[in-house]
Coordinates of N, CA and C in Angstrom, one line a residue:
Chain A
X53 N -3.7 -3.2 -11.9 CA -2.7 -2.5 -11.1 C -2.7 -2.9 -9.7
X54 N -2.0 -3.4 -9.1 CA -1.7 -3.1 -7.8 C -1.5 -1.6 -6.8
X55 N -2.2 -2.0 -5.6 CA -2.3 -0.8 -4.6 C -2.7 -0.8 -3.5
X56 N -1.7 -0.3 -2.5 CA -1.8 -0.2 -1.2 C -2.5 0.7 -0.4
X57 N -3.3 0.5 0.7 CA -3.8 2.0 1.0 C -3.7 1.0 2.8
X58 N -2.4 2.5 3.2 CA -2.9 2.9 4.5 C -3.8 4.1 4.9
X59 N -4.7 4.0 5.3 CA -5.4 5.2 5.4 C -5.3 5.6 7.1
X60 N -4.5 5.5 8.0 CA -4.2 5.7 9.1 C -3.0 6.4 8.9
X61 N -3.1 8.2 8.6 CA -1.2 8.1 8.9 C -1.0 8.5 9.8
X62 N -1.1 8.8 11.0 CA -0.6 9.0 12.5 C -1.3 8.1 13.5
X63 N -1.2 7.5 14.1 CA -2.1 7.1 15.3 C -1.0 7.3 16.6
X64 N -1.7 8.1 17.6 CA -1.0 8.0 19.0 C -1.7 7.1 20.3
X65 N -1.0 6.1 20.8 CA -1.3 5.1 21.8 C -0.7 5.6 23.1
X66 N -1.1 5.4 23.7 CA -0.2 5.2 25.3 C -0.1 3.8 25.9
X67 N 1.3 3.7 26.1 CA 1.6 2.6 26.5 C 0.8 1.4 27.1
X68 N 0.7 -0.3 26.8 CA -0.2 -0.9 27.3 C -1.4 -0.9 26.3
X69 N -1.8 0.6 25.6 CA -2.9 0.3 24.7 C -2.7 -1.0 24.0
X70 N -4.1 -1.3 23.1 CA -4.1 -2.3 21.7 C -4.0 -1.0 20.8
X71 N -3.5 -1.2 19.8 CA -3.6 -0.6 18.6 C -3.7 -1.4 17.2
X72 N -4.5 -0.8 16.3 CA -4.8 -1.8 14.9 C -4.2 -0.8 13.7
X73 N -3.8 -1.5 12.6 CA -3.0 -0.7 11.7 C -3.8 -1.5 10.6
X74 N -4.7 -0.5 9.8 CA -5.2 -0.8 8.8 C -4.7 -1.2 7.5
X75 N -4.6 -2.1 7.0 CA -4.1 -2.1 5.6 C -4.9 -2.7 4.5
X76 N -5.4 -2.1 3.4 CA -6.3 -2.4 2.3 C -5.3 -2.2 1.2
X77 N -5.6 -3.8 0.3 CA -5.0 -3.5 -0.9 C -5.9 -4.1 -2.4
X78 N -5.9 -3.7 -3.2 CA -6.4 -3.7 -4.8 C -5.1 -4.8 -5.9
X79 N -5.6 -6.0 -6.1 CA -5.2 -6.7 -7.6 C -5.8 -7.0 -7.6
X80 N -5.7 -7.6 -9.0 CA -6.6 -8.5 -10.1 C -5.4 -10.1 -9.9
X81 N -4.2 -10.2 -9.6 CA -4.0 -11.3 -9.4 C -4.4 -12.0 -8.2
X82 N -4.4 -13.6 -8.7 CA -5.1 -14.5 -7.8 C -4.0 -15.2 -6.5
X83 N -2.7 -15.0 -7.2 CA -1.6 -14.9 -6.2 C -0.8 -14.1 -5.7
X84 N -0.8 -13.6 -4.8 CA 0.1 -12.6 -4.5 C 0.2 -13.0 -2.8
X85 N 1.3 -11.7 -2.3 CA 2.0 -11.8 -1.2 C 1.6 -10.6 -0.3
X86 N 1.4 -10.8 1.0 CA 1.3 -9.5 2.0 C 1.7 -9.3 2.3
X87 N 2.6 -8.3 2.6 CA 3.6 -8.2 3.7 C 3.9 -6.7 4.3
X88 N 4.0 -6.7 6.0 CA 4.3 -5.5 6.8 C 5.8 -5.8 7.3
X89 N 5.9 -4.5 7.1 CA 7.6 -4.0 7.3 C 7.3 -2.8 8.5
X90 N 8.4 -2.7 9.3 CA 8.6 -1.6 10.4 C 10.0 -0.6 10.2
X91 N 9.6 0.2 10.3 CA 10.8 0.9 10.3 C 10.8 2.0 11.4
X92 N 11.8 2.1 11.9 CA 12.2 2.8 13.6 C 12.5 3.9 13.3
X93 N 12.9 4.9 14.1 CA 13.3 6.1 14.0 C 14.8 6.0 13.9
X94 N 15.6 5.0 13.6 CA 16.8 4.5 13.1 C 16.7 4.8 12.0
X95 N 15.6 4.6 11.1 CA 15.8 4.4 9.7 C 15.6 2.8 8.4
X96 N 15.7 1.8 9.2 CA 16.0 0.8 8.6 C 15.1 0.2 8.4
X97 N 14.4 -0.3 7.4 CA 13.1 -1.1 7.3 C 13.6 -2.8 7.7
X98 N 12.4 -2.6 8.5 CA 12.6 -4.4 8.8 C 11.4 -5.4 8.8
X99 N 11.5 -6.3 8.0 CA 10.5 -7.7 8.2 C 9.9 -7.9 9.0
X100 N 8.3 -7.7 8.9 CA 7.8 -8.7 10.1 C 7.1 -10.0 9.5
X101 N 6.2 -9.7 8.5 CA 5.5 -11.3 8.3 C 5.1 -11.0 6.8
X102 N 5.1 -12.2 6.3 CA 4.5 -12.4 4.9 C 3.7 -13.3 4.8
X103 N 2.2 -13.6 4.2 CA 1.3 -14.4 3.9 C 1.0 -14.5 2.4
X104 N 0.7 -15.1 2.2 CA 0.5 -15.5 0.7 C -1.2 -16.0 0.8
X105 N -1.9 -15.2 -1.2 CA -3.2 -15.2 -0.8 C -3.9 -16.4 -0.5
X106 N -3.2 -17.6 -0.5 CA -4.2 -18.5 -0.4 C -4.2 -19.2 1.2
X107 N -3.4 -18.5 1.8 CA -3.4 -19.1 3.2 C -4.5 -17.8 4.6
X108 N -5.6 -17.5 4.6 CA -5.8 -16.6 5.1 C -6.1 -17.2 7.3
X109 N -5.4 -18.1 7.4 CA -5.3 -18.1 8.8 C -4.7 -16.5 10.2
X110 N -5.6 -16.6 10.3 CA -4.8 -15.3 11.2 C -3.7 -16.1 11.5
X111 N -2.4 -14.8 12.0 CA -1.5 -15.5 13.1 C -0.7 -14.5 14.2
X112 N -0.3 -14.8 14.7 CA -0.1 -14.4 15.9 C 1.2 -14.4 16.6
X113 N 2.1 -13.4 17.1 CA 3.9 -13.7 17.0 C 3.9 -12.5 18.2
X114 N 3.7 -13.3 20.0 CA 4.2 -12.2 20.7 C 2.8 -11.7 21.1
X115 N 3.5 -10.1 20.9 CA 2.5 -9.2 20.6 C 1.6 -8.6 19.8
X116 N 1.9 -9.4 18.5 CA 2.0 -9.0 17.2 C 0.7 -9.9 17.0
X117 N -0.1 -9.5 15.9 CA -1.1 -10.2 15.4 C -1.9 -9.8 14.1
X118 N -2.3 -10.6 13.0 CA -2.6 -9.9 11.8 C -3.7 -10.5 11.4
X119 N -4.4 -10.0 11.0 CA -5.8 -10.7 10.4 C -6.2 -10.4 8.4
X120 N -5.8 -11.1 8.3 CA -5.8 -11.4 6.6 C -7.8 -12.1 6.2
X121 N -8.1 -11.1 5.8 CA -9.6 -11.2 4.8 C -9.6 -10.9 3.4
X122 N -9.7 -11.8 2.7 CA -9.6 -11.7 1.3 C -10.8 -10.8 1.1
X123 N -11.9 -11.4 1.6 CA -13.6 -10.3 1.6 C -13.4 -9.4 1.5
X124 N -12.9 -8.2 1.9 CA -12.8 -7.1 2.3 C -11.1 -7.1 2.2
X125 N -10.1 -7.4 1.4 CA -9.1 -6.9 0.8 C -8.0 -6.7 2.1
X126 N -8.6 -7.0 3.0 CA -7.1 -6.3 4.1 C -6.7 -7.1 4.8
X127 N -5.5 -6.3 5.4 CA -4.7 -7.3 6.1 C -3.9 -6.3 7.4
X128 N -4.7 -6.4 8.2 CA -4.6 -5.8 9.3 C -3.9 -6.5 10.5
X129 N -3.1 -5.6 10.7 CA -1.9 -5.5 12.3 C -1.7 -5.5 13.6
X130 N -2.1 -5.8 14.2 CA -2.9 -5.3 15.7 C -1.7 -5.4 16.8
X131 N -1.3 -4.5 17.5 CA -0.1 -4.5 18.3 C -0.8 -4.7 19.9
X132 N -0.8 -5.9 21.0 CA -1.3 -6.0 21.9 C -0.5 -5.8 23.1
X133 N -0.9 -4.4 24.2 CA -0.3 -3.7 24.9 C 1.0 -3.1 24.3
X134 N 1.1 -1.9 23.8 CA 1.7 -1.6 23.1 C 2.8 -1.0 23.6
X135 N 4.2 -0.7 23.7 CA 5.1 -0.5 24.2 C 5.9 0.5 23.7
X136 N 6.8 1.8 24.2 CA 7.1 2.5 23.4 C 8.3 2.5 22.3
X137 N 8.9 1.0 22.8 CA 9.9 0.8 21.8 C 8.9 0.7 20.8
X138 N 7.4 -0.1 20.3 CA 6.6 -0.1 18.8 C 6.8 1.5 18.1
X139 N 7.0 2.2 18.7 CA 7.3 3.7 17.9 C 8.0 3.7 16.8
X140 N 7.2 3.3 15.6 CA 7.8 3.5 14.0 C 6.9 3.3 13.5
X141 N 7.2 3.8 12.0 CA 6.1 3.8 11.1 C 6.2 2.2 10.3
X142 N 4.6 1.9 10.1 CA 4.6 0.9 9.8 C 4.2 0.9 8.4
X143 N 4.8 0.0 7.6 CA 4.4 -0.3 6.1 C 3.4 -1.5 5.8
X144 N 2.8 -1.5 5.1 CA 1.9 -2.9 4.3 C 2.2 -2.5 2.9
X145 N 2.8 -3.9 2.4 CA 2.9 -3.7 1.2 C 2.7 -5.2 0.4
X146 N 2.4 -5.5 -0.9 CA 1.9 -6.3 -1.5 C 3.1 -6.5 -3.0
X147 N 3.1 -7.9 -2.8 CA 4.1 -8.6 -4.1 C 3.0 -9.2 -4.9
X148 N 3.3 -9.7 -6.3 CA 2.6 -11.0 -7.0 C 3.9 -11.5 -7.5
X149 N 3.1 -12.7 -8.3 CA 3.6 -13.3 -9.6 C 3.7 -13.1 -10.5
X150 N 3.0 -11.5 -11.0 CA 3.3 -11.5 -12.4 C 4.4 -11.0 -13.1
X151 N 5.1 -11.5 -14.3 CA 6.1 -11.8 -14.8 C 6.8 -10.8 -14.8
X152 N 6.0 -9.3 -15.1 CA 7.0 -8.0 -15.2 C 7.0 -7.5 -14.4
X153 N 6.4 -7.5 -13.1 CA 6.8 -7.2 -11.7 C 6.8 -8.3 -10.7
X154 N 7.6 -9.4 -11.0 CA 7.8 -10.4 -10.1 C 9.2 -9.9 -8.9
X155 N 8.3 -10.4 -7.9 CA 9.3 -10.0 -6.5 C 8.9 -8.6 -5.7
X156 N 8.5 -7.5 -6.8 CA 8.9 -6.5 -6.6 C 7.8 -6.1 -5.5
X157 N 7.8 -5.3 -5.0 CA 6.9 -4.5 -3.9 C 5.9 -3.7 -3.7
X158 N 5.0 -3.4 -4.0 CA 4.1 -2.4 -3.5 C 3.5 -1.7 -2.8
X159 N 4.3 -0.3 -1.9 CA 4.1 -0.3 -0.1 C 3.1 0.7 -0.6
X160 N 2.6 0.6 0.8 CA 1.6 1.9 1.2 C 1.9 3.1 1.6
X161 N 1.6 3.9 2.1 CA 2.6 5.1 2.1 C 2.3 5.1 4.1
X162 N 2.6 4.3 4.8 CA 2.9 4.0 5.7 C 1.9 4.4 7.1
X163 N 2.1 4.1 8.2 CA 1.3 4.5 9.4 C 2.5 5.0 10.2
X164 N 2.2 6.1 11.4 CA 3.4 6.7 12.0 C 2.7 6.4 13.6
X165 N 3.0 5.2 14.3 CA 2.7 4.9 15.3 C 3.6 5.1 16.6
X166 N 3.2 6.3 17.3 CA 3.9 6.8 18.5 C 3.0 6.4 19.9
X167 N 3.7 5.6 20.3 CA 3.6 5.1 21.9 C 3.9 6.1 23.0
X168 N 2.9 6.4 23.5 CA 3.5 7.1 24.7 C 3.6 6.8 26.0
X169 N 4.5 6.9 27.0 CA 4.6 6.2 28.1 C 3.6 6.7 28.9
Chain B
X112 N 22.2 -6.3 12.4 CA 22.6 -6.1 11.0 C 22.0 -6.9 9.9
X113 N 21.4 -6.5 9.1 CA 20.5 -6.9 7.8 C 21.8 -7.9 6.8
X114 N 22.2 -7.8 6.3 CA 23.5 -8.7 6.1 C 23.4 -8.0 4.9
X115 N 22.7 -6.7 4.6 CA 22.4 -6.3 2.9 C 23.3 -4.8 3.5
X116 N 24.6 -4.6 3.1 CA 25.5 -3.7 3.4 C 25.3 -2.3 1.8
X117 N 24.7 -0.7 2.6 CA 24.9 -0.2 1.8 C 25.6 1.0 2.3
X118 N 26.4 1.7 1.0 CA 27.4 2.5 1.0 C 26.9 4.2 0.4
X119 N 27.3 5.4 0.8 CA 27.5 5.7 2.2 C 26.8 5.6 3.0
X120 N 26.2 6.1 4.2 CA 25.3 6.2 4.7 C 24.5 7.3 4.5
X121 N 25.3 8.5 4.3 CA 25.0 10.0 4.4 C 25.8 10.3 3.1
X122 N 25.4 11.0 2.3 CA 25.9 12.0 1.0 C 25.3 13.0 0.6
X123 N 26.3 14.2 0.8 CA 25.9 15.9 0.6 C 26.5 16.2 -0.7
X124 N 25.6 17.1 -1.6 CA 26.0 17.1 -2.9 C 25.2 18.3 -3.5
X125 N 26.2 18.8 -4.7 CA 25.2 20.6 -5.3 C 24.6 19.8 -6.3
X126 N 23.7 20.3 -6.3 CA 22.9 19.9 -7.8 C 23.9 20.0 -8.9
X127 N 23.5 19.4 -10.0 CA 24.1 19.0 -11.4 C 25.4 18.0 -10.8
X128 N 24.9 17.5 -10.1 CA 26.5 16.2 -10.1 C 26.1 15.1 -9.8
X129 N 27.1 14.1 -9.8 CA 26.9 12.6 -10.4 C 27.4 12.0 -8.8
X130 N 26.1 11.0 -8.1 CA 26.6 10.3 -7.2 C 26.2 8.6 -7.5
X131 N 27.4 7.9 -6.9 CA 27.2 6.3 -7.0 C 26.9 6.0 -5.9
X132 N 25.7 5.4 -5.6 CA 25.0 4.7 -4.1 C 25.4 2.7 -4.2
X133 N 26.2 2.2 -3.5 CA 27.0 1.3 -3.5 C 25.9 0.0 -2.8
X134 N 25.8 -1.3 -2.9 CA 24.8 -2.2 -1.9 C 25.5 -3.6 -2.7
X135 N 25.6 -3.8 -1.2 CA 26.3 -5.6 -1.3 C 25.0 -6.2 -0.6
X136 N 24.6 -7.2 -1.3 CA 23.6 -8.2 -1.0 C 23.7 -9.0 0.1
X137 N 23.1 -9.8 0.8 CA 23.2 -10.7 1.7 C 23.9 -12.2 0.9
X138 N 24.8 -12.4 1.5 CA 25.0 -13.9 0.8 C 24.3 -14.9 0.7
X139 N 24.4 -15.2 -0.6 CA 23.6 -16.0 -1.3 C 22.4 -15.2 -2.3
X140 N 22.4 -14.2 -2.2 CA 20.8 -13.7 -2.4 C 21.2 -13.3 -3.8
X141 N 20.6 -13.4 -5.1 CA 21.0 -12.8 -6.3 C 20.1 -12.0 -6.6
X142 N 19.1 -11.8 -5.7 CA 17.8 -10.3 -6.2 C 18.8 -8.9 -5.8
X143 N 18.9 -8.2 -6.4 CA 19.0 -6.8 -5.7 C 17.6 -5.9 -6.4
X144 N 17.2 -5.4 -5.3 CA 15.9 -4.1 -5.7 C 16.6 -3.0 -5.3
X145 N 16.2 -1.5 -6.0 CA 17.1 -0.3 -5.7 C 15.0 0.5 -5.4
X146 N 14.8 1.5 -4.1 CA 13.9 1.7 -3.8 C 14.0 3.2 -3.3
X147 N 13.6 4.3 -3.6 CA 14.0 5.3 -3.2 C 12.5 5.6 -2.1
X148 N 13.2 6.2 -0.7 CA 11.9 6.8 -0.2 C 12.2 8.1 -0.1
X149 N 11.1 9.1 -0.6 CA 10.8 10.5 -0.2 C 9.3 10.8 0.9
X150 N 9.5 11.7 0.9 CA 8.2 12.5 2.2 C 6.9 12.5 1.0
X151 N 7.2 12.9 -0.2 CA 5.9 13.1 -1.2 C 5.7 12.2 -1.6
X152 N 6.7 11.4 -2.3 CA 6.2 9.7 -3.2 C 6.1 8.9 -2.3
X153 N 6.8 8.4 -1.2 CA 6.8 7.3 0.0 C 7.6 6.4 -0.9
X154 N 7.8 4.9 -0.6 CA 8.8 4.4 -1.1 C 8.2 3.5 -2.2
X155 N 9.4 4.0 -3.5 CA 8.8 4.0 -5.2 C 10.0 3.2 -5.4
X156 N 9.6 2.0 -5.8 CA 10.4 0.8 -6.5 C 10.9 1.6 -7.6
X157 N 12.5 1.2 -7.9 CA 13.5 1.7 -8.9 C 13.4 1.0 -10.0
X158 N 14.1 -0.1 -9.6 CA 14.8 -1.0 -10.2 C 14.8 -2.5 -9.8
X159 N 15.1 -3.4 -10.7 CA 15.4 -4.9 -10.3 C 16.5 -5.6 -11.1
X160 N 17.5 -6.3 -10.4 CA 18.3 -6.8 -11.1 C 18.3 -8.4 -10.2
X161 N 18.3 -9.3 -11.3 CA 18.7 -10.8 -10.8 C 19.8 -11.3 -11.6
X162 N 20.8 -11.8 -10.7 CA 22.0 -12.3 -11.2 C 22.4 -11.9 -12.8
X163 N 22.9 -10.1 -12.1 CA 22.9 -9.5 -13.4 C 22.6 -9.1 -14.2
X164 N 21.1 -9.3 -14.3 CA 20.3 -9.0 -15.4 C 19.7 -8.4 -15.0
X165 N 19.2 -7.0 -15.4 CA 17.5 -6.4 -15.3 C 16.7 -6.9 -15.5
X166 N 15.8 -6.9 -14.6 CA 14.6 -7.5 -14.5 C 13.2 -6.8 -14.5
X167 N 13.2 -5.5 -14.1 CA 12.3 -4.7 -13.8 C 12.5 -3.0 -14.0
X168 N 12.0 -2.5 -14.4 CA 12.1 -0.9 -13.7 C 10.8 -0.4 -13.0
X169 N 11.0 0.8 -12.4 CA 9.4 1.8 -11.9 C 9.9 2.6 -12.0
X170 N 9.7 3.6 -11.3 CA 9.9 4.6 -11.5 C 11.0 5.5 -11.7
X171 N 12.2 4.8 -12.6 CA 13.3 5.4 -12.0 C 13.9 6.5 -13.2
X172 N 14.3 7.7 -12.9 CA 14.3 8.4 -14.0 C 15.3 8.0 -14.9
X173 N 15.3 8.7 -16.2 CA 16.1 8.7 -17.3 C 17.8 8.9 -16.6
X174 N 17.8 10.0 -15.8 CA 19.2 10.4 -15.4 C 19.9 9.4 -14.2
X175 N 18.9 8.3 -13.9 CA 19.1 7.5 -12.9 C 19.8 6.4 -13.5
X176 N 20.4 5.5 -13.5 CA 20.8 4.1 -14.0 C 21.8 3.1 -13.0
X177 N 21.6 1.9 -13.0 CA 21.5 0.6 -12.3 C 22.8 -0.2 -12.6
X178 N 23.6 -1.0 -12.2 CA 23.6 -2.2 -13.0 C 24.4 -3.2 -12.1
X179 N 24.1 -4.4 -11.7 CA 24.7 -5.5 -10.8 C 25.7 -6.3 -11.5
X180 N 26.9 -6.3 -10.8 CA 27.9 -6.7 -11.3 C 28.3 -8.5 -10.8
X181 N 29.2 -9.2 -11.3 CA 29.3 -10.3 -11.4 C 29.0 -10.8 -9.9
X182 N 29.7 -10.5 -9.2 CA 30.5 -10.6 -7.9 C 28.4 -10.2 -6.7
X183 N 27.8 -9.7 -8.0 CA 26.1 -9.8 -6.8 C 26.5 -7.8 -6.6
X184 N 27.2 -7.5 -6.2 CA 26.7 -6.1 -5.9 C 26.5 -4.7 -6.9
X185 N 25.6 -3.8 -6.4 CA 25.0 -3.3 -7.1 C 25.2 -1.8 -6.9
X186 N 25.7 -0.8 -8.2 CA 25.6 0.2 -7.7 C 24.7 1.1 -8.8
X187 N 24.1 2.0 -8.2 CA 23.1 2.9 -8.7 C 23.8 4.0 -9.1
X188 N 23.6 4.6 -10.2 CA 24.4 6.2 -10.1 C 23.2 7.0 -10.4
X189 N 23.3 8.1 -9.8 CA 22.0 9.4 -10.2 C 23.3 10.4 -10.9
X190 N 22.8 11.4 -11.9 CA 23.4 12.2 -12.4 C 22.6 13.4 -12.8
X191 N 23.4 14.9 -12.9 CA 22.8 15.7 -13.1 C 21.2 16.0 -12.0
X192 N 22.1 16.1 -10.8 CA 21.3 16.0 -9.4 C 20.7 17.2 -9.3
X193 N 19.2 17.2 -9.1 CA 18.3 18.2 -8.3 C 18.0 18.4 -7.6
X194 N 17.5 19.7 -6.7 CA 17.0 19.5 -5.2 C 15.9 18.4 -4.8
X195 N 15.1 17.8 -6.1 CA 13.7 16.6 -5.7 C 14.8 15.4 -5.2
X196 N 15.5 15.0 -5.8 CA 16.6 13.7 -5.3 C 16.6 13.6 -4.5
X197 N 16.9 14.5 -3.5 CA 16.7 14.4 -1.9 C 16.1 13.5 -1.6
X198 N 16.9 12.0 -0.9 CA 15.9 11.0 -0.5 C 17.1 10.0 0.1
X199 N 15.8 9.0 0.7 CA 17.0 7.8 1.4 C 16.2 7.3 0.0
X200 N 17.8 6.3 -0.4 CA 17.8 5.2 -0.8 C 18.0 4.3 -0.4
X201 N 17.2 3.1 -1.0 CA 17.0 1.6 -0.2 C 17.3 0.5 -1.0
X202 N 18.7 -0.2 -0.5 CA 18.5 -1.4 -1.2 C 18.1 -2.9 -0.7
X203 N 17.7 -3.3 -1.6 CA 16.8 -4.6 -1.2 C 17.7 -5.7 -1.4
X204 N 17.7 -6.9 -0.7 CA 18.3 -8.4 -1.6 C 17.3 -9.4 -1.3
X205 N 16.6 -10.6 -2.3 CA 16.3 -11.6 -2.0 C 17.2 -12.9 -2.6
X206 N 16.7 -14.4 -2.1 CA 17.5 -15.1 -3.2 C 17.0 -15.3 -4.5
X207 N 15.6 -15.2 -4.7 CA 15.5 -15.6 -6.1 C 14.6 -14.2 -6.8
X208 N 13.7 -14.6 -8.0 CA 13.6 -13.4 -8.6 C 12.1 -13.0 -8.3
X209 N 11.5 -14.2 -7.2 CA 10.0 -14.1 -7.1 C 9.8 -13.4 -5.7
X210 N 8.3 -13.4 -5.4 CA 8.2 -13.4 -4.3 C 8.5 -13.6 -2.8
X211 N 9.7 -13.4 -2.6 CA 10.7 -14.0 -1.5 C 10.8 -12.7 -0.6
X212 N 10.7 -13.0 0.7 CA 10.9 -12.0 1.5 C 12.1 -11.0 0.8
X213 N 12.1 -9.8 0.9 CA 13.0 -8.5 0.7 C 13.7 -8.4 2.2
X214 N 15.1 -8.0 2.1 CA 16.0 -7.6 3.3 C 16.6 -6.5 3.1
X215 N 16.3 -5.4 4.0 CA 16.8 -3.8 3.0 C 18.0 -3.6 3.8
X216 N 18.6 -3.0 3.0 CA 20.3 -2.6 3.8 C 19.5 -0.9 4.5
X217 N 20.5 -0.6 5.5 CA 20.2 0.3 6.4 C 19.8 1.8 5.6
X218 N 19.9 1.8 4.3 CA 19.7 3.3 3.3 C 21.0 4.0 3.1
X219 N 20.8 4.9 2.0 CA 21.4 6.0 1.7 C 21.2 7.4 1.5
X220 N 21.5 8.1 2.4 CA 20.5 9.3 2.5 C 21.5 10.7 1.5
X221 N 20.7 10.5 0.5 CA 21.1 11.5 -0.4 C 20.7 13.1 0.3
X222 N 21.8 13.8 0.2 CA 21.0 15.3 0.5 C 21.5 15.8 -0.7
X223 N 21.0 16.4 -1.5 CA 21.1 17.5 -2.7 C 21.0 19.0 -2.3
X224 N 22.0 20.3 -2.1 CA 22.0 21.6 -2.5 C 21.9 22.5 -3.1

């Protein structure tokens, strides 16, 4: 079975902080996908990055930064100098390949990250 | 704008009645995923349809049903509505039926009375 665990659900930063957004996940497939989604106090979930298991290079977009360890299952977010537009909750969620859940998604039950000025 | 358009935004409704949640895909994209988020389940994959076809379910109840029409869009009907329904619905589009990034339209926030 596939499964997500955010185990961070609130974190409060003040502006300029680093903050890190934990994400640990559980398969037995050898390929699968990671991916964190944001969603604002709008409402709308939106894309930020997807990795695939066989690529574990950190990478780096901005402010944005994510560290992918197959060792230890996670795939963690790190927001540098944080700003209070980042104020939304953040998802990690996990795809595979296999046949009867192909594409589909797996989120965690999210992080609620409020920046304060 | 996500380019994945869904219909209404907002829907108020008494229990025991039948609502259709409407989602046009991004062009080109023939995945639609239907994803409800609540405050107790967090967000619980529905459904999957690729060009037309069911492809998947999760959790989606008996009273709930799906189906993507020729033209790519997709509408959901819930029936015989309870106060738990209360939820945004989310739809998804990718282009194919794998692992491809998901693009969620803005939701549909069901309110049930």
């Amino acid at each position: 079975a596939q499964k997500v665990t955010q185990a961070q659900t609130e974190i409060s930063v003040v502006e300029k902080e680093d903050v890190t957004l934990d994400c640990v996940y559980e398969t037995r497939d050898t390929t699968y996908y990671l991916f964190w989604y944001k969603q604002p106090p709008s409402g709308e979930l939106v894309f930020l990055i997807r990795r695939n298991s066989f690529d574990e290079q950190n990478e780096i977009s901005g402010r944005y930064s994510w560290n992918f360890q197959k060792s230890t299952s996670s795939f963690n977010f790190t927001i540098t100098a944080s700003q209070v537009v980042d104020s939304a909750v953040y998802f990690c969620a996990l795809s595979t390949d296999r046949g009867s859940t192909l594409g589909r998604l797996y989120f965690g039950r999210g992080t609620q990250l409020t920046v304060w000025p | 704008d996500s380019g994945v358009t869904q219909t209404p935004k907002h829907l108020i409704t008494a229990t025991g009645q039948r609502v259709t949640l409407r989602c046009s895909p991004r062009s080109g994209d023939l995945s639609v995923y239907w994803y409800q988020q609540s405050l107790d389940q967090g967000l619980q994959f529905l459904i999957h349809y690729y060009n037309g076809e069911e492809r998947a379910k999760g959790n989606i109840l008996e009273r709930f049903s799906a189906q993507q029409f020729p033209d790519l869009h997709s509408e959901l009907n819930l029936s015989s509505l309870e106060l738990g329904d209360s939820a945004l619905y989310f739809c998804a589009s990718s282009r194919g039926p794998g692992a491809n990034v998901l693009t969620f339209g803005a939701g549909s926030r069901l309110t049930v009375l």
